[in-house]
Amino acid sequence: MSRLYPLQGLPTAALGLLLLSAPVLASERLDHDTVKTLREQGSILPMERVMAAAVAAQPGELVEVELERDNGVYRYEIKILAADGRLHRLELDAATAEVVRRRDRSQRD
């Protein structure tokens, strides 16, 4: 006779939840307190400096700025509307303000 142990399937269930949540963990938006702490620690640059670097790389009007963590790397995602009406999406390293990716609406994501 075999006994059933209620916690026997726990490791399998935990692994399943971890695998299902991996896409969510890969890219996360950060709350205000976390951003403030990162700034105070010097882990990320001030948003003003990053926005200036973005506009220098792609002139236009800033329409959206988000700070995200992708696979442990902090990045600002910035959308800029150019004078010709094209929407450009730039990703800048939050620690260096270096443009690491750029796309516009004529390119596929």
PDB file of C-alpha atoms in Angstrom:
ATOM      1  CA  MET A   1       0.000   0.000   0.000  1.00  0.00           C
ATOM      2  CA  SER A   2       1.415   3.386  -0.931  1.00  0.00           C
ATOM      3  CA  ARG A   3       0.811   6.483   1.118  1.00  0.00           C
ATOM      4  CA  LEU A   4       0.018   9.777  -0.508  1.00  0.00           C
ATOM      5  CA  TYR A   5       2.137  12.670   0.636  1.00  0.00           C
ATOM      6  CA  PRO A   6       0.411  16.033   0.181  1.00  0.00           C
ATOM      7  CA  LEU A   7       3.665  17.910  -0.545  1.00  0.00           C
ATOM      8  CA  GLN A   8       5.028  15.304  -2.953  1.00  0.00           C
ATOM      9  CA  GLY A   9       4.035  17.268  -6.067  1.00  0.00           C
ATOM     10  CA  LEU A  10       5.178  20.631  -4.719  1.00  0.00           C
ATOM     11  CA  PRO A  11       8.576  20.733  -6.497  1.00  0.00           C
ATOM     12  CA  THR A  12       6.914  19.945  -9.834  1.00  0.00           C
ATOM     13  CA  ALA A  13       4.227  22.574  -9.285  1.00  0.00           C
ATOM     14  CA  ALA A  14       6.831  25.170  -8.290  1.00  0.00           C
ATOM     15  CA  LEU A  15       8.870  24.439 -11.407  1.00  0.00           C
ATOM     16  CA  GLY A  16       5.753  24.772 -13.560  1.00  0.00           C
ATOM     17  CA  LEU A  17       4.903  28.145 -12.051  1.00  0.00           C
ATOM     18  CA  LEU A  18       8.470  29.349 -12.528  1.00  0.00           C
ATOM     19  CA  LEU A  19       8.450  28.350 -16.189  1.00  0.00           C
ATOM     20  CA  LEU A  20       5.093  30.010 -16.777  1.00  0.00           C
ATOM     21  CA  SER A  21       6.229  33.230 -15.120  1.00  0.00           C
ATOM     22  CA  ALA A  22       9.577  33.442 -16.972  1.00  0.00           C
ATOM     23  CA  PRO A  23       8.271  35.771 -19.724  1.00  0.00           C
ATOM     24  CA  VAL A  24       6.893  38.109 -17.070  1.00  0.00           C
ATOM     25  CA  LEU A  25      10.163  38.092 -15.126  1.00  0.00           C
ATOM     26  CA  ALA A  26      12.203  38.717 -18.271  1.00  0.00           C
ATOM     27  CA  SER A  27      10.851  42.255 -18.591  1.00  0.00           C
ATOM     28  CA  GLU A  28       9.403  44.103 -15.658  1.00  0.00           C
ATOM     29  CA  ARG A  29       8.282  47.643 -15.067  1.00  0.00           C
ATOM     30  CA  LEU A  30       9.627  49.281 -11.960  1.00  0.00           C
ATOM     31  CA  ASP A  31       7.773  51.202  -9.283  1.00  0.00           C
ATOM     32  CA  HIS A  32       8.667  54.708  -8.108  1.00  0.00           C
ATOM     33  CA  ASP A  33      10.437  53.608  -4.917  1.00  0.00           C
ATOM     34  CA  THR A  34      12.644  51.149  -6.792  1.00  0.00           C
ATOM     35  CA  VAL A  35      13.592  53.803  -9.354  1.00  0.00           C
ATOM     36  CA  LYS A  36      14.423  56.274  -6.581  1.00  0.00           C
ATOM     37  CA  THR A  37      16.651  53.715  -4.851  1.00  0.00           C
ATOM     38  CA  LEU A  38      18.433  52.839  -8.108  1.00  0.00           C
ATOM     39  CA  ARG A  39      19.101  56.546  -8.750  1.00  0.00           C
ATOM     40  CA  GLU A  40      20.435  57.098  -5.238  1.00  0.00           C
ATOM     41  CA  GLN A  41      22.736  54.080  -5.609  1.00  0.00           C
ATOM     42  CA  GLY A  42      24.009  55.362  -8.959  1.00  0.00           C
ATOM     43  CA  SER A  43      22.812  52.218 -10.734  1.00  0.00           C
ATOM     44  CA  ILE A  44      20.869  54.256 -13.299  1.00  0.00           C
ATOM     45  CA  LEU A  45      21.277  57.744 -14.750  1.00  0.00           C
ATOM     46  CA  PRO A  46      18.732  60.513 -14.203  1.00  0.00           C
ATOM     47  CA  MET A  47      15.871  60.409 -16.682  1.00  0.00           C
ATOM     48  CA  GLU A  48      16.705  63.944 -17.905  1.00  0.00           C
ATOM     49  CA  ARG A  49      20.179  62.852 -18.991  1.00  0.00           C
ATOM     50  CA  VAL A  50      18.855  59.769 -20.764  1.00  0.00           C
ATOM     51  CA  MET A  51      16.113  61.784 -22.499  1.00  0.00           C
ATOM     52  CA  ALA A  52      18.724  64.293 -23.735  1.00  0.00           C
ATOM     53  CA  ALA A  53      20.795  61.414 -25.151  1.00  0.00           C
ATOM     54  CA  ALA A  54      17.699  59.991 -26.864  1.00  0.00           C
ATOM     55  CA  VAL A  55      16.794  63.295 -28.524  1.00  0.00           C
ATOM     56  CA  ALA A  56      20.431  63.741 -29.603  1.00  0.00           C
ATOM     57  CA  ALA A  57      20.282  60.293 -31.244  1.00  0.00           C
ATOM     58  CA  GLN A  58      16.816  60.869 -32.748  1.00  0.00           C
ATOM     59  CA  PRO A  59      15.542  64.447 -32.933  1.00  0.00           C
ATOM     60  CA  GLY A  60      11.846  64.907 -32.288  1.00  0.00           C
ATOM     61  CA  GLU A  61       9.224  65.195 -29.579  1.00  0.00           C
ATOM     62  CA  LEU A  62       9.355  62.786 -26.645  1.00  0.00           C
ATOM     63  CA  VAL A  63       5.998  61.077 -26.280  1.00  0.00           C
ATOM     64  CA  GLU A  64       6.697  58.268 -23.790  1.00  0.00           C
ATOM     65  CA  VAL A  65       9.446  57.144 -21.420  1.00  0.00           C
ATOM     66  CA  GLU A  66       9.502  53.890 -19.429  1.00  0.00           C
ATOM     67  CA  LEU A  67      12.173  52.300 -17.279  1.00  0.00           C
ATOM     68  CA  GLU A  68      12.224  48.511 -17.453  1.00  0.00           C
ATOM     69  CA  ARG A  69      14.462  45.704 -16.345  1.00  0.00           C
ATOM     70  CA  ASP A  70      15.145  43.121 -19.059  1.00  0.00           C
ATOM     71  CA  ASN A  71      17.056  40.048 -17.921  1.00  0.00           C
ATOM     72  CA  GLY A  72      18.659  42.013 -15.097  1.00  0.00           C
ATOM     73  CA  VAL A  73      19.638  45.002 -17.274  1.00  0.00           C
ATOM     74  CA  TYR A  74      17.930  48.350 -16.693  1.00  0.00           C
ATOM     75  CA  ARG A  75      16.815  50.098 -19.875  1.00  0.00           C
ATOM     76  CA  TYR A  76      14.839  53.176 -20.726  1.00  0.00           C
ATOM     77  CA  GLU A  77      12.367  52.668 -23.567  1.00  0.00           C
ATOM     78  CA  ILE A  78      11.707  56.014 -25.194  1.00  0.00           C
ATOM     79  CA  LYS A  79       9.250  56.853 -27.964  1.00  0.00           C
ATOM     80  CA  ILE A  80       9.981  59.923 -30.078  1.00  0.00           C
ATOM     81  CA  LEU A  81       7.756  61.475 -32.729  1.00  0.00           C
ATOM     82  CA  ALA A  82       9.965  62.862 -35.505  1.00  0.00           C
ATOM     83  CA  ALA A  83       9.136  65.932 -37.593  1.00  0.00           C
ATOM     84  CA  ASP A  84       8.215  63.662 -40.532  1.00  0.00           C
ATOM     85  CA  GLY A  85       5.523  61.988 -38.406  1.00  0.00           C
ATOM     86  CA  ARG A  86       7.366  58.712 -37.859  1.00  0.00           C
ATOM     87  CA  LEU A  87       7.307  57.215 -34.385  1.00  0.00           C
ATOM     88  CA  HIS A  88      10.733  56.009 -33.260  1.00  0.00           C
ATOM     89  CA  ARG A  89      11.263  53.634 -30.353  1.00  0.00           C
ATOM     90  CA  LEU A  90      14.688  53.738 -28.722  1.00  0.00           C
ATOM     91  CA  GLU A  91      16.045  51.564 -25.940  1.00  0.00           C
ATOM     92  CA  LEU A  92      18.874  53.106 -23.946  1.00  0.00           C
ATOM     93  CA  ASP A  93      21.049  51.477 -21.313  1.00  0.00           C
ATOM     94  CA  ALA A  94      19.961  53.141 -18.066  1.00  0.00           C
ATOM     95  CA  ALA A  95      23.507  53.150 -16.665  1.00  0.00           C
ATOM     96  CA  THR A  96      25.275  54.677 -19.688  1.00  0.00           C
ATOM     97  CA  ALA A  97      22.557  56.325 -21.849  1.00  0.00           C
ATOM     98  CA  GLU A  98      23.907  54.361 -24.817  1.00  0.00           C
ATOM     99  CA  VAL A  99      21.337  53.499 -27.503  1.00  0.00           C
ATOM    100  CA  VAL A 100      21.176  49.703 -27.570  1.00  0.00           C
ATOM    101  CA  ARG A 101      18.214  49.300 -29.924  1.00  0.00           C
ATOM    102  CA  ARG A 102      16.175  51.481 -32.224  1.00  0.00           C
ATOM    103  CA  ARG A 103      13.066  50.880 -34.284  1.00  0.00           C
ATOM    104  CA  ASP A 104      10.528  52.964 -36.102  1.00  0.00           C
ATOM    105  CA  ARG A 105       6.997  52.149 -37.158  1.00  0.00           C
ATOM    106  CA  SER A 106       8.103  51.187 -40.653  1.00  0.00           C
ATOM    107  CA  GLN A 107      10.153  48.329 -39.143  1.00  0.00           C
ATOM    108  CA  ARG A 108       8.650  45.209 -37.624  1.00  0.00           C
ATOM    109  CA  ASP A 109       9.154  44.596 -33.908  1.00  0.00           C
TER     110      ASP A 109
END
